[in-house]
mmCIF file of C-alpha atoms and ligand atoms in Angstrom:
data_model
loop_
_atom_site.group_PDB
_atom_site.id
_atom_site.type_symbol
_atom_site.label_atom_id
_atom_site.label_comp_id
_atom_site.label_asym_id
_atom_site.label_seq_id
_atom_site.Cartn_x
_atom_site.Cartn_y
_atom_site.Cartn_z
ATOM 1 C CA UNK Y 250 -9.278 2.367 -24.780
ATOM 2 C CA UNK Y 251 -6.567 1.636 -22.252
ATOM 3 C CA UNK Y 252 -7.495 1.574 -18.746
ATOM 4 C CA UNK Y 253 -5.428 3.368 -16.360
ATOM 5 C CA UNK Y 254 -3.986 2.519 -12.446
ATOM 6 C CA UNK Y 255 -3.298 5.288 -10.027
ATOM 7 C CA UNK Y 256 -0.387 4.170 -8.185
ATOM 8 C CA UNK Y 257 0.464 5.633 -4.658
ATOM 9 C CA UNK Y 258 4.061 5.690 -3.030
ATOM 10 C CA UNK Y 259 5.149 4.803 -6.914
ATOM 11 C CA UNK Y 260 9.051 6.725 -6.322
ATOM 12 C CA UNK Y 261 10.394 3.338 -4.810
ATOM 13 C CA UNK Y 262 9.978 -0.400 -3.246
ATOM 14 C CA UNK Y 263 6.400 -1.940 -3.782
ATOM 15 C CA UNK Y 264 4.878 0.837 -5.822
ATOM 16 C CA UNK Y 265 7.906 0.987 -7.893
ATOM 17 C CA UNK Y 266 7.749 -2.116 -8.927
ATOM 18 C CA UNK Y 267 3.734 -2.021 -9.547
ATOM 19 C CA UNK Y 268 4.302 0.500 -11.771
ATOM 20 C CA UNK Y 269 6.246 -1.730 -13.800
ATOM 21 C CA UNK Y 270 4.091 -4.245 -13.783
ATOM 22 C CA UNK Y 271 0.535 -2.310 -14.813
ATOM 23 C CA UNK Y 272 2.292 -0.840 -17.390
ATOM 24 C CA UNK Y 273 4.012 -3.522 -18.666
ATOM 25 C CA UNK Y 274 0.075 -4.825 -18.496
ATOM 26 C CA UNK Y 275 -1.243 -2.404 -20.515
ATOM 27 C CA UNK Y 276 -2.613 0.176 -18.532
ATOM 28 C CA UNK Y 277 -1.868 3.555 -18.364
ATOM 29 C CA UNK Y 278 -0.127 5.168 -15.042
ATOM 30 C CA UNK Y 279 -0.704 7.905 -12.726
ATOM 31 C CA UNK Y 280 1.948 7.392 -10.211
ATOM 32 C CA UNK Y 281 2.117 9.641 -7.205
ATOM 33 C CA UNK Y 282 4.419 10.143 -4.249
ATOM 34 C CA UNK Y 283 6.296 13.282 -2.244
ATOM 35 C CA UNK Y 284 9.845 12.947 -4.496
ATOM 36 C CA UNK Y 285 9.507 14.388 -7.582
ATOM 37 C CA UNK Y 286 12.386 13.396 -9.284
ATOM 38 C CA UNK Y 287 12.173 9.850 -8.736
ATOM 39 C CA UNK Y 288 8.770 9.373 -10.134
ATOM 40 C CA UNK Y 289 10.382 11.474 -13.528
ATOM 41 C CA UNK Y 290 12.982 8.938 -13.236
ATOM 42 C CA UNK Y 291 10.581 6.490 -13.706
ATOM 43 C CA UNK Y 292 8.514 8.105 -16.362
ATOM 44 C CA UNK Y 293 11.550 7.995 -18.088
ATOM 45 C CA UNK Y 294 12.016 4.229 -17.731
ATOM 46 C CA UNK Y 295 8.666 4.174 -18.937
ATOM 47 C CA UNK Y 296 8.543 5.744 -21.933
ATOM 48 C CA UNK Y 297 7.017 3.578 -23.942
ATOM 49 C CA UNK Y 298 4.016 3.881 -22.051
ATOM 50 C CA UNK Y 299 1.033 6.997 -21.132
ATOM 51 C CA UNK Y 300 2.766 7.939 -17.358
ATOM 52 C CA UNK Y 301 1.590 11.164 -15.483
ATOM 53 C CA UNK Y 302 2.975 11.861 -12.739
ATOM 54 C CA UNK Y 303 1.907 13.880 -9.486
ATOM 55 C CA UNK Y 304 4.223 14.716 -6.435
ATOM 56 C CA UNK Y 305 2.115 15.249 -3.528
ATOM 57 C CA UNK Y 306 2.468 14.849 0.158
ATOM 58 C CA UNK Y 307 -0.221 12.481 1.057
ATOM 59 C CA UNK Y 308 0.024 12.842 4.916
ATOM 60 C CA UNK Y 309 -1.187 16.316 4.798
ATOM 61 C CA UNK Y 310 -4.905 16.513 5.209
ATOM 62 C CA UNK Y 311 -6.905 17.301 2.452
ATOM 63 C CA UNK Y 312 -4.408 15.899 -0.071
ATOM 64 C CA UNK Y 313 -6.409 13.019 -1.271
ATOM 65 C CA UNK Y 314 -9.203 14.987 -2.197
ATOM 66 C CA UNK Y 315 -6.478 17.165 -3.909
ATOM 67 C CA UNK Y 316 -5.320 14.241 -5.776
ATOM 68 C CA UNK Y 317 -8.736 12.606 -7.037
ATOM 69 C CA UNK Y 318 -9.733 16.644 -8.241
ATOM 70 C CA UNK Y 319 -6.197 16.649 -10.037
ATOM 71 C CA UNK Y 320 -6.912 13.572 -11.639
ATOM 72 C CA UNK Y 321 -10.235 14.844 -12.793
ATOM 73 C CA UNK Y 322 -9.374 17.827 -13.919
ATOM 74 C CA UNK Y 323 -6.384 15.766 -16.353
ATOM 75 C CA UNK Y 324 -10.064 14.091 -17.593
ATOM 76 C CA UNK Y 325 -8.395 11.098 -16.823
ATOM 77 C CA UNK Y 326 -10.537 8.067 -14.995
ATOM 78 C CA UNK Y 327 -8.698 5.130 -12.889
ATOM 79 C CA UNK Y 328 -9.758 1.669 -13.181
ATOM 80 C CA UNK Y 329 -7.265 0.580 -10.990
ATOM 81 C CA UNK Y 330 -5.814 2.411 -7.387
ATOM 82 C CA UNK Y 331 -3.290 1.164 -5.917
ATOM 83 C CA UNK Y 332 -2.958 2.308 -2.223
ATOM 84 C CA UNK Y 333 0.672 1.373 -1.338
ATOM 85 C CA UNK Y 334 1.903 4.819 0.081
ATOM 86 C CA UNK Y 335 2.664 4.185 3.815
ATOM 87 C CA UNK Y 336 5.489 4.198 6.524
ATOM 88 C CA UNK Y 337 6.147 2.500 9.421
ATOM 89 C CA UNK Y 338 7.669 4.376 12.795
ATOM 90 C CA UNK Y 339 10.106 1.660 15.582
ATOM 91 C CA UNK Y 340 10.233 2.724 19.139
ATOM 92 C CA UNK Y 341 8.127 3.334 22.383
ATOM 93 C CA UNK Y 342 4.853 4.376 21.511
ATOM 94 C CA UNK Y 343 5.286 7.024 24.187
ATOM 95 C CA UNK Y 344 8.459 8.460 23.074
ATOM 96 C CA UNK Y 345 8.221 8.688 19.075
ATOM 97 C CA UNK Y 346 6.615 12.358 18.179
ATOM 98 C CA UNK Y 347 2.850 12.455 18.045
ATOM 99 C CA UNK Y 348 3.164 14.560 15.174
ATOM 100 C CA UNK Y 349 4.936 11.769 13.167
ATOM 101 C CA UNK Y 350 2.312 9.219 14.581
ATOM 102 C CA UNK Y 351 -0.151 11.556 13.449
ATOM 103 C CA UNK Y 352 1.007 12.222 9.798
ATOM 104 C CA UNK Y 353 1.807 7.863 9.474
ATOM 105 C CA UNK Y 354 -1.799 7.595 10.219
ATOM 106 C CA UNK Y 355 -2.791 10.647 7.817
ATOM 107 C CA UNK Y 356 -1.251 8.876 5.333
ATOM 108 C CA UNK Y 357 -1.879 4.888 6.162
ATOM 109 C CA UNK Y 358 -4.940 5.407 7.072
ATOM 110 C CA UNK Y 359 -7.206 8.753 6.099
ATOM 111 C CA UNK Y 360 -5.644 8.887 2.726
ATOM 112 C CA UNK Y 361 -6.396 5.613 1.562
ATOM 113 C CA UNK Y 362 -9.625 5.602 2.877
ATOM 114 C CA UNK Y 363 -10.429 8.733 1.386
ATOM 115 C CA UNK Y 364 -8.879 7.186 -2.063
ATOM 116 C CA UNK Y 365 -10.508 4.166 -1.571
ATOM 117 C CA UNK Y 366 -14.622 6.321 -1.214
ATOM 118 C CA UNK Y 367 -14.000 8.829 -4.224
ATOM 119 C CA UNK Y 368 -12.801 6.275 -6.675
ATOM 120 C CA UNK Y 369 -15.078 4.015 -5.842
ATOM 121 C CA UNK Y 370 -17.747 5.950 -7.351
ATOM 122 C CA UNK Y 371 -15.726 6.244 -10.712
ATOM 123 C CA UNK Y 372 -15.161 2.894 -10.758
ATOM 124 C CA UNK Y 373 -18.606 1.433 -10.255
ATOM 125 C CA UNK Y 374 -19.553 3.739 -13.194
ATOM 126 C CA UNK Y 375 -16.272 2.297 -15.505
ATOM 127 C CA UNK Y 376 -16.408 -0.544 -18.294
ATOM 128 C CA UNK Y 377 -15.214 -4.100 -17.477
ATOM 129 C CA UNK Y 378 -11.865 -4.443 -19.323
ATOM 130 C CA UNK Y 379 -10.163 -7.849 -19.513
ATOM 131 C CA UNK Y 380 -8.147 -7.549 -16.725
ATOM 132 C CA UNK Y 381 -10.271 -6.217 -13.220
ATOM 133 C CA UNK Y 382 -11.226 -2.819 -12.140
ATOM 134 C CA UNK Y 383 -10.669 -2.216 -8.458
ATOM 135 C CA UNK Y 384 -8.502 -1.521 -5.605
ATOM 136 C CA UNK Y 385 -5.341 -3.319 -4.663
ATOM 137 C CA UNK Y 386 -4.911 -2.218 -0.420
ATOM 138 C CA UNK Y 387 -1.134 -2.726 1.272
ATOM 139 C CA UNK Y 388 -1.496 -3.814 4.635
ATOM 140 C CA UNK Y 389 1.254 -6.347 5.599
ATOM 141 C CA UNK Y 390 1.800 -8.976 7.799
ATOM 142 C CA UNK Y 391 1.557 -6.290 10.980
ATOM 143 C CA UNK Y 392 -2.355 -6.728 10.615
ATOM 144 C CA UNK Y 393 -2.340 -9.543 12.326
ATOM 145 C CA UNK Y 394 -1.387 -9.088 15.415
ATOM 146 C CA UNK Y 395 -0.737 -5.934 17.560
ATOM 147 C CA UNK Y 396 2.885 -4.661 17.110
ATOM 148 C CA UNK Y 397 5.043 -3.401 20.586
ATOM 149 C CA UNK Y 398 7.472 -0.754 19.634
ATOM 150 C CA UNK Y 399 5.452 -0.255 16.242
ATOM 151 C CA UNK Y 400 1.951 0.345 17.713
ATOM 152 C CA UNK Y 401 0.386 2.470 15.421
ATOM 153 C CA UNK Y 402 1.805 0.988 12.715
ATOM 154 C CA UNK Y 403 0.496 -2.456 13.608
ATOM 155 C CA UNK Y 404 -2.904 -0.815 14.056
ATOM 156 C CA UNK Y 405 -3.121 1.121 10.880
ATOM 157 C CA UNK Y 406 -2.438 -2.200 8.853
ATOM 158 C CA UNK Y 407 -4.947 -3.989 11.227
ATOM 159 C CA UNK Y 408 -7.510 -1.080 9.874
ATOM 160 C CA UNK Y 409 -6.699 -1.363 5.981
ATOM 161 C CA UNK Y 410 -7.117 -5.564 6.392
ATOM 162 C CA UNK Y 411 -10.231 -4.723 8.064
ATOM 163 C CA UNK Y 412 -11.197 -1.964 5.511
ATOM 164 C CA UNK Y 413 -10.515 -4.091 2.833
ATOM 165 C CA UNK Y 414 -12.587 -7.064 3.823
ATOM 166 C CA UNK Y 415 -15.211 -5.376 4.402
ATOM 167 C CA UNK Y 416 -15.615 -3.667 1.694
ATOM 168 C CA UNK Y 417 -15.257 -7.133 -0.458
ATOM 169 C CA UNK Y 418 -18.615 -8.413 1.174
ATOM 170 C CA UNK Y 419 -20.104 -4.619 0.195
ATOM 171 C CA UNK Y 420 -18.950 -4.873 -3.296
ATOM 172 C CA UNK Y 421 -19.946 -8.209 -4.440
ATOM 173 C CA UNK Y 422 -21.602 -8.482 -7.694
ATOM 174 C CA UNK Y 423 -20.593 -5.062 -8.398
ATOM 175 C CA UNK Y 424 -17.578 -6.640 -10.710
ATOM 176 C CA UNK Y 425 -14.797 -4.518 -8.742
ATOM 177 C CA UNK Y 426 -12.331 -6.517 -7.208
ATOM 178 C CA UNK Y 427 -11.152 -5.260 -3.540
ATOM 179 C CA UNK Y 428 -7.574 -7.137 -2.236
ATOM 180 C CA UNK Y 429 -5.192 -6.624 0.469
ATOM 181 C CA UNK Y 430 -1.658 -7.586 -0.429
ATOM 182 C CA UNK Y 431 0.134 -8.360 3.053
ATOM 183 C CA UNK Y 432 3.355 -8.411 2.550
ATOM 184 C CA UNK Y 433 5.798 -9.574 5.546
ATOM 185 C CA UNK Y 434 9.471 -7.760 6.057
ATOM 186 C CA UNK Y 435 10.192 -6.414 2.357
ATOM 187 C CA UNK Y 436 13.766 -5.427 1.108
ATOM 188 C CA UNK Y 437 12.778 -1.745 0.842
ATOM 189 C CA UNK Y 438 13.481 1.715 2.123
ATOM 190 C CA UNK Y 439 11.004 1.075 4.704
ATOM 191 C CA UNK Y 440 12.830 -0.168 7.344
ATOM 192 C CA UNK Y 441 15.236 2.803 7.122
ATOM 193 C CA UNK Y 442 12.336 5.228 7.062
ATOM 194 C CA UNK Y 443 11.310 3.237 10.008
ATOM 195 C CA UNK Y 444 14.162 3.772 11.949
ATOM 196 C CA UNK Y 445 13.820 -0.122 12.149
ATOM 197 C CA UNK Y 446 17.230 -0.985 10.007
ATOM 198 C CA UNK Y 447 18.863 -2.893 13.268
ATOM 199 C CA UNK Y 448 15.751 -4.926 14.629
ATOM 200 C CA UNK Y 449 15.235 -8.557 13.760
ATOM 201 C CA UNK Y 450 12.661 -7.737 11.383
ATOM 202 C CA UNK Y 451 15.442 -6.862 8.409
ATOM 203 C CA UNK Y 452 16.852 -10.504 9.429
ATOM 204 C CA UNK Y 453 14.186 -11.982 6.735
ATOM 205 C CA UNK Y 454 13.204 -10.357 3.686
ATOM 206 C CA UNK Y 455 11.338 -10.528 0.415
ATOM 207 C CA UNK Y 456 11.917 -9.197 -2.751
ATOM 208 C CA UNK Y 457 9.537 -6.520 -3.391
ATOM 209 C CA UNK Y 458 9.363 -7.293 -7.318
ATOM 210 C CA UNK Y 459 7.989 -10.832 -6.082
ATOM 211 C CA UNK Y 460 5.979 -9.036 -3.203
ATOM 212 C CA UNK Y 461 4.483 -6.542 -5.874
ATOM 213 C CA UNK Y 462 4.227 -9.482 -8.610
ATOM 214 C CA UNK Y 463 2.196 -11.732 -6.007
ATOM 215 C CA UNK Y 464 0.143 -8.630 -5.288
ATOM 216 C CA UNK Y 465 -0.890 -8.054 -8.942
ATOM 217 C CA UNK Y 466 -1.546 -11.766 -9.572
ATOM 218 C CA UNK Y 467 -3.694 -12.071 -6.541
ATOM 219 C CA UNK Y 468 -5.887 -9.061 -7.718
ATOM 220 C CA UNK Y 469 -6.141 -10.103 -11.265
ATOM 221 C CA UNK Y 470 -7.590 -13.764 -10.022
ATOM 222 C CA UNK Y 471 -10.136 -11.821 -7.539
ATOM 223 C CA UNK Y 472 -8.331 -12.866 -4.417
ATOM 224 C CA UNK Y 473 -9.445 -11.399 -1.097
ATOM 225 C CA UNK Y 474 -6.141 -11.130 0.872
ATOM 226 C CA UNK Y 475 -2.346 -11.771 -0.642
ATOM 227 C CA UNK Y 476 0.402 -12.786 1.607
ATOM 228 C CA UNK Y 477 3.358 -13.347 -0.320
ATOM 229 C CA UNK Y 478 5.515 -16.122 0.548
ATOM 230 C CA UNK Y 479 5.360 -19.207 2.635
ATOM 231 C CA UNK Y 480 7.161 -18.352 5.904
ATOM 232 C CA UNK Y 481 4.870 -15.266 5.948
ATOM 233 C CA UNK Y 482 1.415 -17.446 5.346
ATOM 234 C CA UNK Y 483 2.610 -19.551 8.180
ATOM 235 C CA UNK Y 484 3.052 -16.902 10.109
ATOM 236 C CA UNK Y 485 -0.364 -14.937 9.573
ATOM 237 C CA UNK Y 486 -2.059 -18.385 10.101
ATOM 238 C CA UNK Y 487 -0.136 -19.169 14.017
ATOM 239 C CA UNK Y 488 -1.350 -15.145 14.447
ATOM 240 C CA UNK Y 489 -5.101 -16.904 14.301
ATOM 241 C CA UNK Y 490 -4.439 -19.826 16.351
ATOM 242 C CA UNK Y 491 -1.680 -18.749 19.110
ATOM 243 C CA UNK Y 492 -3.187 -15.971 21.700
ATOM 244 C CA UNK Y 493 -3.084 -12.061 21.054
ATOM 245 C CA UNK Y 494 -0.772 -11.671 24.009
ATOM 246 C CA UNK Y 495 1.400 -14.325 23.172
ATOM 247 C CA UNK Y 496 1.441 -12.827 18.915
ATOM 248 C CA UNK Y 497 2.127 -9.044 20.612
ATOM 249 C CA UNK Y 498 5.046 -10.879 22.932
ATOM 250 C CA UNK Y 499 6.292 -12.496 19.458
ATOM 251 C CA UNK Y 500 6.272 -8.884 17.423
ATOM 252 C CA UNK Y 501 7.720 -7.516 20.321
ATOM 253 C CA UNK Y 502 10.826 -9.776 19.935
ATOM 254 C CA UNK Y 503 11.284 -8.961 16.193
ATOM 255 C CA UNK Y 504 10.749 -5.157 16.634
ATOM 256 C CA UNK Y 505 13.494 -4.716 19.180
ATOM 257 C CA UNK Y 506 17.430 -4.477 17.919
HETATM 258 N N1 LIG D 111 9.007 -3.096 3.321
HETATM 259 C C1 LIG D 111 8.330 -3.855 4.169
HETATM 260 O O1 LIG D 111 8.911 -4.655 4.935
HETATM 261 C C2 LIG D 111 6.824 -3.799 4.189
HETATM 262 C C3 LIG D 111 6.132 -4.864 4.811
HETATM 263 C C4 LIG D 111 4.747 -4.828 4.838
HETATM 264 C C5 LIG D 111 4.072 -3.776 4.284
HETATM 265 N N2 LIG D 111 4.744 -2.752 3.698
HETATM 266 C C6 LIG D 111 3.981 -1.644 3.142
HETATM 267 O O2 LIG D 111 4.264 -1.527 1.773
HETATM 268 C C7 LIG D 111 3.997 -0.197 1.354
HETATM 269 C C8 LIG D 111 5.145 0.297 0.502
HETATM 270 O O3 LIG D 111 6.289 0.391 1.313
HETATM 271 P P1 LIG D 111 7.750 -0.027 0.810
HETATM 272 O O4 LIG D 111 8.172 -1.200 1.593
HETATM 273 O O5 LIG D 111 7.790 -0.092 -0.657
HETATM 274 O O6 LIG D 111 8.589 1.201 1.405
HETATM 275 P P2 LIG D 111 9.365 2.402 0.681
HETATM 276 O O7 LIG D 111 10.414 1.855 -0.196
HETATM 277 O O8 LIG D 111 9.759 3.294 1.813
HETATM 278 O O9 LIG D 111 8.262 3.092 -0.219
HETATM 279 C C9 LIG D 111 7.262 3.909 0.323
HETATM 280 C C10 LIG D 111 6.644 4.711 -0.797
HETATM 281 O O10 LIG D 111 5.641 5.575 -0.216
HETATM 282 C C11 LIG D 111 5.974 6.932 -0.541
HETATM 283 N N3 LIG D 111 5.604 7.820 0.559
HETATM 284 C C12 LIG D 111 6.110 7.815 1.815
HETATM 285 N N4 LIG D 111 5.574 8.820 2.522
HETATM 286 C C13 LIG D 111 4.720 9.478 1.689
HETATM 287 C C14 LIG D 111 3.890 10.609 1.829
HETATM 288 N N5 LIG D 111 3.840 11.298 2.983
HETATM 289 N N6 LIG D 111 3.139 11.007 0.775
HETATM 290 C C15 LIG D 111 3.208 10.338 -0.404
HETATM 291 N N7 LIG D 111 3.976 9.256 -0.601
HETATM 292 C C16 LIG D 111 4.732 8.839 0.434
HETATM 293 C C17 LIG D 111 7.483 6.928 -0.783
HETATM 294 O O11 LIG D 111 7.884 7.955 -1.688
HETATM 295 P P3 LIG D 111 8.448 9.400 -1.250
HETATM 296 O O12 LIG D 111 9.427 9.183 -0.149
HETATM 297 O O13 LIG D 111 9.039 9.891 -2.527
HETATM 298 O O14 LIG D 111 7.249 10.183 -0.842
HETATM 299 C C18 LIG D 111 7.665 5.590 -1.495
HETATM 300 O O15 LIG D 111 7.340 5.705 -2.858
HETATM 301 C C19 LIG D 111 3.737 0.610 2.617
HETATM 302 O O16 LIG D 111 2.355 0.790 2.798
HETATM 303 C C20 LIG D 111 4.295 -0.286 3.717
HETATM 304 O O17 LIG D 111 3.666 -0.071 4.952
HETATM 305 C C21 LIG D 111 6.114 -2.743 3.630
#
């Protein structure tokens, strides 16, 4: 039997591209974001393979537990969960909408922790297949260090990093594999989404087929935390080393047009 990864935020950049790349893997898909055409778009590109797709707006509360009961109502199981959804919001802390702050960390944060607790359970309870069960988490680079102008943001990724590791000390021996792929400035609809497209940030970006492919290939060798590319490691390493106030002072330059 195949085994099959539940893919969040799967309509475009990063979770696009890990659809392609479970499938193309073997497993089947569940891929799941708000625009429903896009993910039958990529169904369609995928029709060689088992894809079901379910739109759903994962900001709103309760829709986690909507998707997990959807899935088990299909009778499907997921080895794998991907929790890429997410978006980031660019300006004064004080003057971007609560309500928008509220719904990025509905979705950044509540959602994939809820994910993250009802699959669990599944998983524990799921064969070993060649290639591991668990949960691949995207934070980014903004864990590791607090973010000016992107304040929540930066804090929601500093709580899936922390999530994540966590939860790989917890889970040892259990044979699921936990990882957090942090991925620095992506060439993705993010930064539009954002309302970020002017900053510095854009000024250096990766791929996000070689941000997702780094991601996968991290997981399947058991790896902890994934930071794709050099300039990023370098980065996330000075973040340990250089003062918090000097690393906010630093984001604060690259967050500002
Ligand atoms: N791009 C970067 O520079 C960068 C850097 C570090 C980390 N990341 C992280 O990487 C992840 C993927 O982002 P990306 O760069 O691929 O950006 P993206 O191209 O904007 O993709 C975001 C995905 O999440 C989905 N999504 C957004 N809001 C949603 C909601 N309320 N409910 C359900 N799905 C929702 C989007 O689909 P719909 O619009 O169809 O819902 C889309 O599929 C995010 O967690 C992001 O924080 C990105």
């Amino acid at each position: 039997m195949k085994p099959t990864a539940l893919i969040t935020g799967a309509s475009g950049g990063i979770g696009y591209e890990f659809a392609h790349l479970f499938a193309k893997a073997g497993y089947k898909l569940i891929v799941t974001a708000r625009t429903e055409e896009k993910l039958e778009k990529l169904k369609q590109e995928l029709s060689e393979h088992e894809v079901t797709i379910i739109p759903l707006d994962l900001s709103m509360p309760g829709a986690a537990e909507k998707l997990y009961h959807k899935v088990k109502d299909n009778g499907q199981t997921v080895e794998v969960l991907v929790n890429n959804a997410g978006f980031g919001l660019n300006g004064p802390f004080d003057e971007l909408p609560l309500i928008e702050q509220q719904k990025m960390l509905q979705l950044n944060v509540n959602a994939l922790t809820e994910l993250t607790h009802h699959f669990l359970q599944d998983m524990k309870a799921a064969p070993l297949y060649d290639i591991p069960k668990g949960i691949i988490n995207v934070a980014s680079t903004a864990a590791f260090q607090p973010g000016p102008r992107m304040a929540v943001y930066y804090a929601s990724k500093a709580y899936v990093l922390s999530l994540t590791e966590a939860l790989v000390e917890e889970l040892k021996g259990t044979g699921i594999t936990i990882t957090s792929l942090c991925p620095g400035a992506t060439d993705t609809n993010f930064f539009k989404a954002a309302k970020a497209e002017n900053t510095k940030l854009v000024n250096s970006t990766m791929s996000p087929k070689d941000v997702a492919k780094a991601g996968f290939l991290g997981f399947v060798k058991g790896k902890r935390v994934v930071i794709p590319g050099k300039a990023n490691q370098s980065m996330a390493y000075a973040a340990k080393i250089i003062p918090r106030s000097i690393g906010a002072k630093l984001a604060h330059y690259v967050d500002r047009p």
